[in-house]
Amino acid sequence: MNKNLVGIAAFLLAVFVLVPVAIAATGRWDLYYTLTSVALLAIGSAGVWLTFYIGRINIGQGAYALMGGYVSAVLMTKAGFSFWATLPLAGLFCAGISVLIGLPILRLRGVYFAMITLVLTEVTRLAALALPVTNGAKGITSIPLPGSLSVFGITLIPDFATMANPKLGFYLLAAALMVLSYVVLWRIVNSRPGHLCRSLQQNEELAASIGVNTAYLRVLTYAISSFFGGLAGAVFVAISQSIYPSSFAVADSVNFMLYCFVGGLGYVTGPMLGTFVLYFGWDLLSIAKQYQLLVYSSLMIAMMLVLPNGLLSLFDRKGGKK
Amino acid sequence: MEQILANGLYLGAQYALIALGLTLIFSLMNVLNFAHGQMYVFGGFVTYTVVAQWGLPFIVGLVSSAVILAVMGALIEKFLFRPVIRKSKRDESTMLLAAGIAFFLDAVILLLFGEKQRGVPKIVDGVFNWDMRLIMPYDRILIGVLAIALIVGFIALMQYTKAGRAMRALAQDRMAAQLMGVDVDRYSMIGFALGALLAGLVGGLLVTITGINLGMGGPTSIKAFMMIMIGGAGVISGAIAGGFILGMMESIGLTVLAVYGDITYLAIFASLMVFLAFRPQGLMGKPWG
């Protein structure tokens, strides 16, 4: 336990102190954008991971990221909400929608669930194109930067527009949200509902037969998962200050799933590591120019052949567990 | 109305052919082949290269698409899926592999064939016209008929040959098939090759009409997924039914819903959700196949 605490402290130190210091020292400001994206995508993958935890393959996170983004964008531009208010609203909206969609589709399992969530991603994109409120293919642009957030007159977060360096601000915001999400995730996994979820993953009928309310747990987990997706989408919109129907497409949904796989499905921090490795790896491979995708996918295939249970399964073997 | 039905039939025949390959691979190995759409695009480009660039007859292009894709499928099964299935703890891991292969094929297609939209010249000229009630170019009719003939051929293969019987046995129960002396590894490979071959054939057929481009892979996979969800995954009759149903719905939807804008797929998806709420395993699927 002590070792874990040291590890967490080191991680927090690295994320909130060392990275900004290192970037300021080297002048690689562009890395902020990459790292912010990693943090946000990691939030989305945390949700996907949670659905994996109940034994469902979720390839629909892109749909909720897109919905969350649109909710935030529409509320800010049309209803004049502040960004900070739209953040939880976007998450809640996605959670609400996911309950409606989840009630029928969570009865599906395995490949069936995977396929319908993938279809959901595509349909969300089409809906964003067709609905009047989303402004179609033109998207919603020139969304204001997040304003200041103050509680009882004390300004907690200054206005992003007046910040000397909004990139740093966004990075800290995303990193803080990511850490928060993973704390929540860790808490869920190590709670009674978390253990019940694990029983769902192993055998749903058996779990139901000993009195676990499987239907309720499934929908609840899926709603939390979609909440994460919406949250990530909303922050993305704030950063890029625009959203289009193609902002989150099928490829993004598939990527969310891949991040989880690469990190390892058996570990809470798996999706975070997977996101970091894949996203950063993709960026680094841009030196390969037109062979970027070829090298990337070959590495991915090679990794599956060598480590089919995810990167973190490396530590398993060291620990001698199996 | 006749026009809508004819369009639906024509679309459905192609869709059914795509879904057949996907469902075959799924039923044999429990693998959801994300790369199916990319295989289809690859097949289209092979036919394009043979027919439009080398000037050989269309049938040669079609056959070479089929052969190349079949070899590709066999190799992918033998060297990628088989070791991963053997080693991984959860069978979902194959999905990452399949997605990786999809990206890989995308990259290969981009490098080999470029990103331009490609097509081959019409193979038959002329338009069939029945009193202006039903208008259909002859090449579409030919492709539709070819697709239906291929479906019939595929069913015959599965029903009446030894390999077909072995694959059906595998799909029903892998363990039992193995105990009865079916060479599981060999027929998995043949099955995967056959699935890829079907994808290649559809690509070769469609390149004559709609042409082919790099971006078509993903959307095609998604449509194929929808079809096998309607029909039931891993069931051959289900894939055919799903293909024709989706083709019909698309054809009707594009005509009837055109006034409301581009919402056909939205409507299809909504009805799919309602349908799945009542019948999660699809029309003909085994529960939790």
Coordinates of C-alpha atoms in Angstrom, one line a residue:
Chain A
M1 CA 0.0 0.0 0.0
N2 CA 2.8 2.3 0.9
K3 CA 4.5 1.6 -2.4
N4 CA 1.2 2.4 -4.2
L5 CA 1.0 5.8 -2.4
V6 CA 4.5 6.7 -3.4
G7 CA 3.7 5.7 -7.0
I8 CA 0.6 7.9 -7.0
A9 CA 2.5 10.8 -5.5
A10 CA 5.2 10.5 -8.1
F11 CA 2.6 10.3 -10.8
L12 CA 0.8 13.5 -9.6
L13 CA 4.1 15.3 -9.2
A14 CA 5.1 14.3 -12.7
V15 CA 1.8 15.4 -14.2
F16 CA 1.3 18.7 -12.4
V17 CA 4.8 19.9 -11.8
L18 CA 7.5 18.1 -13.8
V19 CA 5.7 18.2 -17.2
P20 CA 5.0 22.0 -17.1
V21 CA 8.5 22.7 -15.9
A22 CA 10.1 20.4 -18.5
I23 CA 8.0 22.0 -21.2
A24 CA 8.8 25.5 -20.1
A25 CA 12.5 24.5 -20.0
T26 CA 12.6 23.0 -23.5
G27 CA 10.1 25.3 -25.1
R28 CA 8.2 22.5 -26.7
W29 CA 4.8 24.2 -26.2
D30 CA 3.2 22.0 -28.9
L31 CA 3.5 19.1 -26.5
Y32 CA 0.8 20.6 -24.3
Y33 CA -1.8 20.0 -27.0
T34 CA -0.7 16.3 -27.3
L35 CA -0.7 15.8 -23.6
T36 CA -4.1 17.5 -23.2
S37 CA -5.5 15.3 -25.8
V38 CA -4.0 12.2 -24.1
A39 CA -5.6 13.3 -20.8
L40 CA -9.0 13.8 -22.4
L41 CA -9.0 10.7 -24.4
A42 CA -7.9 8.8 -21.3
I43 CA -11.1 10.0 -19.6
G44 CA -13.1 8.6 -22.5
S45 CA -11.2 5.3 -22.4
A46 CA -11.9 5.1 -18.6
G47 CA -15.6 4.9 -19.5
V48 CA -14.9 2.3 -22.1
W49 CA -12.9 0.4 -19.6
L50 CA -15.8 0.4 -17.2
T51 CA -18.1 -1.2 -19.7
F52 CA -15.4 -3.8 -20.4
Y53 CA -15.5 -4.4 -16.6
I54 CA -19.1 -5.6 -16.9
G55 CA -18.1 -7.7 -19.9
R56 CA -19.3 -5.5 -22.7
I57 CA -17.2 -4.4 -25.6
N58 CA -18.1 -0.7 -26.0
I59 CA -17.2 0.8 -29.4
G60 CA -19.6 3.7 -29.0
Q61 CA -17.7 6.1 -26.8
G62 CA -17.1 8.4 -29.8
A63 CA -20.9 8.9 -30.0
Y64 CA -21.1 10.2 -26.4
A65 CA -18.0 12.4 -26.8
L66 CA -19.7 13.9 -29.8
M67 CA -23.0 14.3 -28.0
G68 CA -21.2 15.9 -25.0
G69 CA -19.4 18.2 -27.3
Y70 CA -22.6 19.3 -29.0
V71 CA -24.4 19.8 -25.7
S72 CA -21.7 22.0 -24.4
A73 CA -21.4 23.9 -27.6
V74 CA -25.1 24.5 -28.1
L75 CA -25.6 25.5 -24.4
M76 CA -22.7 28.0 -24.6
T77 CA -23.5 29.6 -28.0
K78 CA -27.3 29.5 -28.0
A79 CA -28.3 29.6 -24.3
G80 CA -25.3 31.6 -23.0
F81 CA -24.3 29.1 -20.3
S82 CA -20.9 29.3 -18.8
F83 CA -18.5 26.5 -19.8
W84 CA -18.2 25.3 -16.2
A85 CA -22.0 24.7 -16.1
T86 CA -22.1 22.9 -19.4
L87 CA -19.4 20.5 -18.3
P88 CA -21.5 18.5 -15.9
L89 CA -24.6 19.1 -18.0
A90 CA -22.9 17.5 -21.0
G91 CA -22.0 14.5 -18.9
L92 CA -25.5 14.2 -17.4
F93 CA -27.1 14.5 -20.9
C94 CA -25.0 11.7 -22.2
A95 CA -25.7 9.6 -19.1
G96 CA -29.4 10.2 -19.6
I97 CA -29.3 9.3 -23.3
S98 CA -27.2 6.2 -22.5
V99 CA -29.9 5.0 -20.1
L100 CA -32.5 5.3 -22.9
I101 CA -30.3 3.5 -25.4
G102 CA -28.7 1.2 -22.9
L103 CA -32.0 -0.3 -21.6
P104 CA -32.6 -2.2 -24.8
I105 CA -29.1 -2.7 -26.1
L106 CA -27.4 -3.8 -22.8
R107 CA -29.4 -7.0 -23.1
L108 CA -27.0 -7.8 -26.0
R109 CA -23.7 -9.4 -25.3
G110 CA -20.3 -9.9 -26.9
V111 CA -20.1 -9.1 -30.5
Y112 CA -23.7 -8.0 -30.8
F113 CA -23.2 -5.2 -28.2
A114 CA -19.9 -4.3 -29.9
M115 CA -21.6 -4.0 -33.3
I116 CA -24.5 -2.0 -32.1
T117 CA -22.4 0.5 -30.3
L118 CA -20.3 0.9 -33.4
V119 CA -23.4 1.6 -35.4
L120 CA -24.5 4.1 -32.7
T121 CA -21.3 6.1 -33.4
E122 CA -22.1 6.3 -37.0
V123 CA -25.7 7.2 -36.4
T124 CA -24.8 10.0 -33.9
R125 CA -22.6 11.5 -36.7
L126 CA -25.6 11.3 -39.1
A127 CA -27.9 12.8 -36.5
A128 CA -25.5 15.7 -36.0
L129 CA -25.6 16.2 -39.7
A130 CA -29.4 16.1 -39.9
L131 CA -30.6 17.9 -36.8
P132 CA -31.3 21.6 -37.1
V133 CA -29.8 22.5 -33.7
T134 CA -26.3 21.3 -34.6
N135 CA -26.0 23.5 -37.7
G136 CA -25.3 20.5 -39.9
A137 CA -22.0 19.9 -41.6
K138 CA -20.9 23.5 -41.0
G139 CA -20.6 22.7 -37.3
I140 CA -20.6 25.2 -34.5
T141 CA -17.6 27.4 -34.5
S142 CA -16.2 30.4 -32.5
I143 CA -17.2 29.0 -29.2
P144 CA -16.0 31.2 -26.4
L145 CA -13.1 30.1 -24.2
P146 CA -14.1 29.1 -20.7
G147 CA -14.7 32.0 -18.4
S148 CA -13.7 32.4 -14.8
L149 CA -15.1 30.1 -12.2
S150 CA -15.7 31.6 -8.8
V151 CA -17.4 30.2 -5.7
F152 CA -18.7 32.7 -3.1
G153 CA -16.7 35.5 -4.7
I154 CA -13.4 33.6 -4.6
T155 CA -12.1 33.1 -8.1
L156 CA -11.0 29.5 -8.4
I157 CA -10.1 29.5 -12.0
P158 CA -9.3 32.7 -13.9
D159 CA -10.9 33.5 -17.3
F160 CA -9.1 31.5 -20.0
A161 CA -9.2 34.4 -22.4
T162 CA -7.1 36.6 -20.0
M163 CA -4.7 33.8 -19.2
A164 CA -1.1 34.4 -20.4
N165 CA -0.9 30.8 -21.5
P166 CA -4.3 29.1 -22.1
K167 CA -2.5 26.0 -23.3
L168 CA -1.1 25.4 -19.8
G169 CA -4.5 26.1 -18.4
F170 CA -6.2 23.5 -20.6
Y171 CA -3.5 21.0 -19.8
L172 CA -4.0 21.5 -16.1
L173 CA -7.8 21.3 -16.5
A174 CA -7.6 18.1 -18.5
A175 CA -5.1 16.5 -16.3
A176 CA -7.1 17.4 -13.2
L177 CA -10.2 15.9 -14.7
M178 CA -8.3 12.8 -15.7
V179 CA -7.0 12.3 -12.2
L180 CA -10.5 12.8 -10.8
S181 CA -12.0 10.4 -13.3
Y182 CA -9.5 7.7 -12.4
V183 CA -10.0 8.2 -8.7
V184 CA -13.7 7.7 -9.3
L185 CA -13.0 4.7 -11.5
W186 CA -10.7 3.2 -8.9
R187 CA -13.3 3.9 -6.2
I188 CA -16.1 2.2 -8.2
V189 CA -14.0 -0.8 -8.9
N190 CA -13.0 -1.3 -5.3
S191 CA -16.5 -0.9 -4.0
R192 CA -19.4 -3.3 -3.5
P193 CA -21.0 -2.4 -6.9
G194 CA -17.5 -2.9 -8.4
H195 CA -17.3 -6.4 -7.1
L196 CA -20.8 -7.1 -8.4
C197 CA -19.7 -5.8 -11.8
R198 CA -16.9 -8.3 -11.8
S199 CA -19.5 -11.0 -11.2
L200 CA -21.4 -9.8 -14.2
Q201 CA -18.2 -10.0 -16.3
Q202 CA -17.7 -13.6 -15.3
N203 CA -21.2 -15.0 -15.5
E204 CA -24.3 -12.9 -15.7
E205 CA -26.8 -15.7 -15.2
L206 CA -25.1 -16.9 -12.1
A207 CA -24.9 -13.4 -10.7
A208 CA -28.6 -12.8 -11.4
S209 CA -29.4 -16.1 -9.8
I210 CA -27.9 -15.1 -6.5
G211 CA -29.8 -11.9 -6.4
V212 CA -27.6 -9.3 -8.2
N213 CA -29.8 -6.8 -9.9
T214 CA -27.9 -7.2 -13.2
A215 CA -30.2 -5.0 -15.3
Y216 CA -29.8 -2.0 -12.9
L217 CA -26.0 -2.5 -12.6
R218 CA -25.5 -2.7 -16.3
V219 CA -27.4 0.5 -17.0
L220 CA -25.7 2.3 -14.2
T221 CA -22.3 1.3 -15.3
Y222 CA -23.1 2.3 -18.9
A223 CA -24.4 5.6 -17.8
I224 CA -21.2 6.4 -15.8
S225 CA -19.2 5.3 -18.8
S226 CA -21.1 7.6 -21.1
F227 CA -20.8 10.4 -18.5
F228 CA -17.0 10.2 -18.9
G229 CA -17.4 10.2 -22.7
G230 CA -19.5 13.4 -22.6
L231 CA -17.1 15.1 -20.2
A232 CA -14.2 14.4 -22.5
G233 CA -16.1 15.7 -25.5
A234 CA -17.2 18.9 -23.8
V235 CA -13.6 19.8 -22.9
F236 CA -12.4 19.0 -26.4
V237 CA -14.9 21.5 -27.7
A238 CA -13.7 24.1 -25.4
I239 CA -10.1 23.6 -26.5
S240 CA -10.7 23.5 -30.3
Q241 CA -13.5 26.2 -29.9
S242 CA -15.4 24.3 -32.6
I243 CA -17.3 21.1 -33.2
Y244 CA -18.3 19.3 -36.4
P245 CA -20.2 16.1 -37.0
S246 CA -16.9 14.5 -37.9
S247 CA -15.1 15.6 -34.7
F248 CA -15.7 12.2 -33.3
A249 CA -16.2 9.4 -35.8
V250 CA -16.1 5.7 -35.9
A251 CA -12.3 5.7 -35.9
D252 CA -12.3 7.5 -32.6
S253 CA -14.7 5.0 -31.1
V254 CA -12.5 2.2 -32.2
N255 CA -9.5 4.0 -30.8
F256 CA -11.1 4.4 -27.4
M257 CA -11.5 0.6 -27.4
L258 CA -7.9 0.1 -28.6
Y259 CA -6.5 2.3 -25.8
C260 CA -8.2 0.0 -23.3
F261 CA -6.9 -3.2 -24.9
V262 CA -3.3 -1.9 -25.3
G263 CA -3.1 -0.9 -21.7
G264 CA -4.7 -4.1 -20.4
L265 CA -8.3 -4.8 -19.4
G266 CA -7.4 -6.1 -16.0
Y267 CA -6.0 -2.9 -14.6
V268 CA -7.6 0.4 -13.6
T269 CA -4.7 2.4 -15.0
G270 CA -4.6 0.4 -18.2
P271 CA -6.6 2.8 -20.3
M272 CA -4.5 5.7 -19.2
L273 CA -1.3 4.0 -20.2
G274 CA -2.8 2.7 -23.4
T275 CA -4.0 6.1 -24.4
F276 CA -0.6 7.6 -23.7
V277 CA 1.3 5.0 -25.5
L278 CA -0.9 4.8 -28.6
Y279 CA -1.5 8.6 -29.0
F280 CA 2.1 9.5 -28.3
G281 CA 3.3 6.7 -30.4
W282 CA 1.2 7.9 -33.3
D283 CA 2.7 11.4 -32.9
L284 CA 6.2 10.1 -32.8
L285 CA 5.7 8.0 -35.9
S286 CA 4.9 11.1 -37.9
I287 CA 8.6 11.0 -38.8
A288 CA 7.8 8.0 -40.9
K289 CA 5.7 10.2 -43.2
Q290 CA 3.6 8.2 -45.6
Y291 CA 4.5 5.0 -43.8
Q292 CA 3.1 6.3 -40.5
L293 CA -0.1 4.2 -40.6
L294 CA 1.7 1.2 -41.9
V295 CA 4.3 1.2 -39.1
Y296 CA 1.7 2.0 -36.5
S297 CA -0.6 -0.8 -37.4
S298 CA 2.2 -3.2 -37.8
L299 CA 3.4 -2.4 -34.3
M300 CA -0.1 -2.8 -33.0
I301 CA -0.4 -6.2 -34.7
A302 CA 3.0 -7.2 -33.4
M303 CA 2.0 -6.2 -29.9
M304 CA -1.1 -8.3 -30.1
L305 CA 1.1 -11.3 -31.0
V306 CA 3.6 -10.7 -28.2
L307 CA 1.4 -9.3 -25.4
P308 CA -2.3 -10.2 -26.1
N309 CA -3.3 -9.2 -22.6
G310 CA -2.1 -5.6 -22.7
L311 CA 1.0 -3.8 -21.7
L312 CA 0.4 -3.9 -18.0
S313 CA 0.4 -7.7 -18.2
L314 CA 4.2 -7.4 -18.3
F315 CA 4.2 -6.6 -14.6
D316 CA 2.0 -9.6 -14.0
R317 CA 4.8 -11.9 -15.0
K318 CA 7.4 -10.0 -12.9
G319 CA 5.2 -10.4 -9.9
G320 CA 5.1 -14.1 -10.5
K321 CA 1.3 -14.2 -10.3
K322 CA 0.8 -16.2 -13.5
Chain B
M1 CA -42.8 1.4 -56.5
E2 CA -41.4 -1.2 -58.9
Q3 CA -38.3 1.0 -59.2
I4 CA -37.9 1.0 -55.4
L5 CA -38.2 -2.7 -55.1
A6 CA -35.8 -3.4 -58.0
N7 CA -33.2 -1.0 -56.4
G8 CA -33.7 -2.7 -53.1
L9 CA -33.2 -6.1 -54.6
Y10 CA -30.1 -5.0 -56.4
L11 CA -28.6 -3.4 -53.2
G12 CA -29.7 -6.3 -51.1
A13 CA -27.9 -8.8 -53.3
Q14 CA -24.6 -7.0 -52.9
Y15 CA -25.1 -6.4 -49.2
A16 CA -26.0 -10.0 -48.6
L17 CA -22.8 -11.1 -50.3
I18 CA -20.7 -8.8 -48.0
A19 CA -22.6 -10.0 -44.9
L20 CA -22.1 -13.6 -45.8
G21 CA -18.3 -13.3 -45.7
L22 CA -18.4 -11.5 -42.3
T23 CA -20.9 -13.9 -40.8
L24 CA -18.9 -16.9 -42.0
I25 CA -15.7 -15.7 -40.3
F26 CA -17.7 -14.9 -37.2
S27 CA -19.4 -18.2 -37.0
L28 CA -16.2 -20.2 -37.5
M29 CA -13.8 -18.3 -35.3
N30 CA -15.9 -16.0 -33.1
V31 CA -14.0 -13.1 -34.6
L32 CA -15.6 -9.9 -35.6
N33 CA -13.7 -9.0 -38.7
F34 CA -13.3 -5.2 -38.6
A35 CA -11.1 -5.4 -41.7
H36 CA -13.9 -6.8 -43.8
G37 CA -14.7 -3.4 -45.4
Q38 CA -11.0 -2.9 -46.1
M39 CA -10.8 -6.3 -47.7
Y40 CA -13.7 -5.3 -49.9
V41 CA -11.9 -2.1 -50.9
F42 CA -8.8 -4.1 -51.6
G43 CA -10.7 -6.5 -53.9
G44 CA -12.1 -3.5 -55.8
F45 CA -8.7 -2.1 -56.3
V46 CA -7.3 -5.4 -57.6
T47 CA -10.0 -5.6 -60.2
Y48 CA -9.4 -2.0 -61.1
T49 CA -5.7 -2.6 -61.6
V50 CA -6.3 -5.7 -63.7
V51 CA -9.1 -4.4 -65.8
A52 CA -8.5 -0.6 -66.2
Q53 CA -4.7 -0.5 -66.1
W54 CA -3.6 -3.8 -67.6
G55 CA -6.6 -3.9 -70.0
L56 CA -7.5 -7.6 -69.3
P57 CA -11.1 -8.8 -69.4
F58 CA -13.4 -8.1 -66.4
I59 CA -13.7 -11.8 -65.5
V60 CA -9.9 -12.0 -65.1
G61 CA -10.0 -9.1 -62.7
L62 CA -12.8 -10.7 -60.7
V63 CA -11.0 -14.0 -60.4
S64 CA -7.7 -12.4 -59.5
S65 CA -9.5 -10.3 -56.8
A66 CA -11.0 -13.5 -55.4
V67 CA -7.7 -15.4 -55.5
I68 CA -5.6 -12.6 -54.0
L69 CA -8.1 -12.0 -51.2
A70 CA -8.4 -15.7 -50.4
V71 CA -4.7 -16.0 -50.1
M72 CA -4.6 -12.9 -47.9
G73 CA -7.4 -14.2 -45.7
A74 CA -5.7 -17.6 -45.3
L75 CA -2.4 -16.0 -44.3
I76 CA -4.1 -13.6 -41.9
E77 CA -5.8 -16.5 -40.2
K78 CA -2.7 -18.7 -40.0
F79 CA -0.2 -16.2 -38.8
L80 CA -2.2 -13.6 -36.9
F81 CA -5.5 -14.8 -35.5
R82 CA -4.5 -18.3 -34.7
P83 CA -1.6 -17.5 -32.3
V84 CA -3.5 -14.6 -30.7
I85 CA -6.6 -16.7 -30.0
R86 CA -4.4 -19.4 -28.5
K87 CA -2.6 -17.0 -26.2
S88 CA -5.0 -14.4 -25.0
K89 CA -7.1 -14.5 -21.9
R90 CA -10.2 -12.9 -23.3
D91 CA -11.4 -13.6 -26.7
E92 CA -12.2 -9.9 -27.2
S93 CA -8.5 -9.4 -27.8
T94 CA -9.0 -10.6 -31.4
M95 CA -11.0 -7.4 -31.9
L96 CA -7.9 -5.3 -31.3
L97 CA -6.1 -7.5 -33.8
A98 CA -8.9 -7.1 -36.3
A99 CA -8.8 -3.4 -35.9
G100 CA -5.1 -3.4 -36.3
I101 CA -5.4 -5.3 -39.5
A102 CA -8.0 -2.9 -40.7
F103 CA -5.6 0.0 -40.2
F104 CA -2.8 -2.0 -41.8
L105 CA -4.9 -2.7 -44.9
D106 CA -5.9 0.9 -45.1
A107 CA -2.2 1.8 -45.1
V108 CA -1.3 -0.8 -47.7
I109 CA -4.2 0.3 -49.9
L110 CA -3.0 3.9 -49.6
L111 CA 0.5 3.1 -50.5
L112 CA -0.3 0.6 -53.3
F113 CA -3.3 2.3 -55.0
G114 CA -3.4 5.8 -53.8
E115 CA -6.3 7.8 -52.4
K116 CA -8.2 8.6 -55.6
Q117 CA -11.6 7.4 -56.5
R118 CA -11.2 4.6 -59.1
G119 CA -13.6 2.9 -61.4
V120 CA -13.6 0.7 -64.5
P121 CA -15.4 1.3 -67.7
K122 CA -19.0 -0.1 -67.9
I123 CA -18.9 -3.8 -68.8
V124 CA -22.3 -3.7 -70.6
D125 CA -23.9 -0.7 -72.2
G126 CA -27.6 0.2 -72.4
V127 CA -30.5 0.7 -70.0
F128 CA -33.4 -1.6 -69.4
N129 CA -36.6 0.5 -69.6
W130 CA -40.0 -0.9 -68.9
D131 CA -42.6 1.8 -69.7
M132 CA -40.6 4.3 -67.6
R133 CA -41.9 2.4 -64.6
L134 CA -38.7 0.5 -64.1
I135 CA -35.4 1.9 -65.3
M136 CA -32.2 -0.1 -64.7
P137 CA -28.9 0.0 -66.5
Y138 CA -28.0 -3.4 -67.9
D139 CA -24.7 -3.5 -66.0
R140 CA -26.5 -3.2 -62.7
I141 CA -28.8 -6.0 -63.7
L142 CA -25.8 -8.1 -64.6
I143 CA -24.0 -7.4 -61.3
G144 CA -27.2 -8.1 -59.4
V145 CA -27.7 -11.4 -61.1
L146 CA -24.0 -12.3 -60.7
A147 CA -24.3 -11.5 -57.0
I148 CA -27.3 -13.7 -56.6
A149 CA -25.6 -16.5 -58.5
L150 CA -22.6 -16.2 -56.2
I151 CA -24.9 -16.4 -53.1
V152 CA -26.5 -19.5 -54.5
G153 CA -23.1 -20.9 -55.3
F154 CA -22.0 -20.2 -51.8
I155 CA -25.0 -21.9 -50.2
A156 CA -24.5 -24.9 -52.5
L157 CA -20.9 -25.1 -51.4
M158 CA -21.8 -25.0 -47.7
Q159 CA -24.6 -27.5 -48.2
Y160 CA -23.2 -30.1 -50.5
T161 CA -19.4 -30.3 -50.2
K162 CA -17.3 -31.9 -47.6
A163 CA -15.6 -28.6 -46.7
G164 CA -18.9 -27.0 -46.4
R165 CA -20.2 -29.7 -44.1
A166 CA -17.0 -29.4 -42.0
M167 CA -17.4 -25.6 -41.7
R168 CA -21.1 -26.0 -40.7
A169 CA -20.0 -28.5 -38.0
L170 CA -17.4 -26.1 -36.8
A171 CA -19.9 -23.3 -36.6
Q172 CA -22.2 -25.4 -34.5
D173 CA -19.8 -26.7 -32.0
R174 CA -16.0 -26.4 -32.3
M175 CA -15.2 -29.0 -29.7
A176 CA -17.6 -31.6 -31.0
A177 CA -16.4 -31.1 -34.6
Q178 CA -12.9 -31.6 -33.4
L179 CA -13.8 -34.8 -31.6
M180 CA -15.5 -36.1 -34.8
G181 CA -12.2 -35.8 -36.6
V182 CA -12.7 -32.4 -38.4
D183 CA -9.3 -30.7 -38.9
V184 CA -10.3 -27.6 -37.1
D185 CA -7.2 -25.5 -38.0
R186 CA -7.4 -26.3 -41.6
Y187 CA -11.1 -25.5 -41.9
S188 CA -10.8 -22.3 -39.9
M189 CA -8.2 -21.2 -42.4
I190 CA -10.4 -22.2 -45.4
G191 CA -13.3 -20.5 -43.8
F192 CA -11.4 -17.2 -43.3
A193 CA -10.1 -17.4 -46.8
L194 CA -13.6 -18.0 -48.1
G195 CA -14.9 -15.0 -46.2
A196 CA -12.1 -12.8 -47.5
L197 CA -12.7 -14.1 -51.0
L198 CA -16.4 -13.1 -50.8
A199 CA -15.3 -9.6 -49.7
G200 CA -13.0 -9.4 -52.7
L201 CA -15.6 -10.6 -55.1
V202 CA -18.1 -7.9 -54.0
G203 CA -15.3 -5.3 -54.3
G204 CA -14.6 -6.5 -57.8
L205 CA -18.3 -6.5 -58.7
L206 CA -19.0 -3.0 -57.4
V207 CA -16.0 -1.3 -58.8
T208 CA -17.8 -1.5 -62.2
I209 CA -20.7 0.6 -60.9
T210 CA -19.9 2.8 -57.9
G211 CA -16.2 2.8 -58.2
I212 CA -14.0 2.4 -55.2
N213 CA -12.0 4.6 -52.9
L214 CA -10.0 4.3 -49.7
G215 CA -12.6 5.7 -47.5
M216 CA -15.3 3.1 -48.3
G217 CA -13.9 0.4 -46.0
G218 CA -15.2 1.6 -42.7
P219 CA -18.7 2.5 -43.7
T220 CA -19.0 -0.8 -45.5
S221 CA -18.0 -2.7 -42.4
I222 CA -20.6 -0.8 -40.4
K223 CA -23.3 -1.7 -42.9
A224 CA -22.3 -5.3 -42.8
F225 CA -22.5 -5.2 -39.0
M226 CA -26.0 -3.9 -39.2
M227 CA -27.0 -6.6 -41.6
I228 CA -25.8 -9.4 -39.5
M229 CA -27.4 -7.8 -36.5
I230 CA -30.7 -7.8 -38.3
G231 CA -30.3 -11.4 -39.4
G232 CA -28.4 -12.8 -36.5
A233 CA -24.7 -13.2 -36.3
G234 CA -23.1 -16.4 -37.5
V235 CA -26.2 -17.7 -39.4
I236 CA -25.9 -17.9 -43.1
S237 CA -29.6 -17.5 -43.8
G238 CA -29.6 -14.6 -41.4
A239 CA -26.9 -12.8 -43.3
I240 CA -28.8 -13.1 -46.5
A241 CA -32.0 -12.0 -45.0
G242 CA -30.2 -9.1 -43.3
G243 CA -28.6 -8.0 -46.5
F244 CA -31.8 -7.9 -48.4
I245 CA -33.7 -6.3 -45.6
L246 CA -31.2 -3.5 -45.3
G247 CA -31.1 -3.1 -49.0
M248 CA -34.9 -2.7 -49.2
M249 CA -35.0 -0.4 -46.2
E250 CA -32.3 1.8 -47.7
S251 CA -34.0 1.9 -51.0
I252 CA -37.4 2.7 -49.5
G253 CA -36.0 5.1 -47.0
L254 CA -34.1 7.1 -49.6
T255 CA -37.3 7.6 -51.6
V256 CA -39.9 8.1 -48.9
L257 CA -37.8 10.0 -46.4
A258 CA -36.0 12.2 -48.9
V259 CA -38.2 15.2 -48.1
Y260 CA -37.0 15.2 -44.5
G261 CA -33.4 15.2 -45.4
D262 CA -30.7 12.6 -44.9
I263 CA -32.3 10.7 -42.1
T264 CA -32.7 7.2 -43.6
Y265 CA -29.9 5.7 -41.5
L266 CA -31.2 7.4 -38.4
A267 CA -34.6 5.8 -39.0
I268 CA -33.1 2.4 -39.8
F269 CA -31.0 2.6 -36.6
A270 CA -34.0 3.6 -34.5
S271 CA -36.1 0.7 -35.8
L272 CA -33.1 -1.6 -35.3
M273 CA -33.0 -0.6 -31.6
V274 CA -36.7 -1.3 -31.2
F275 CA -36.3 -4.6 -33.0
L276 CA -33.4 -5.6 -30.9
A277 CA -35.2 -4.8 -27.7
F278 CA -37.7 -7.5 -28.6
R279 CA -35.3 -9.9 -30.3
P280 CA -31.7 -9.4 -29.2
Q281 CA -30.3 -12.3 -31.3
G282 CA -31.7 -11.1 -34.6
L283 CA -34.1 -12.8 -36.9
M284 CA -32.5 -16.2 -37.1
G285 CA -29.6 -16.1 -34.6
K286 CA -29.0 -18.4 -31.8
P287 CA -29.4 -16.7 -28.5
W288 CA -26.0 -15.3 -27.5
G289 CA -24.4 -17.1 -30.5

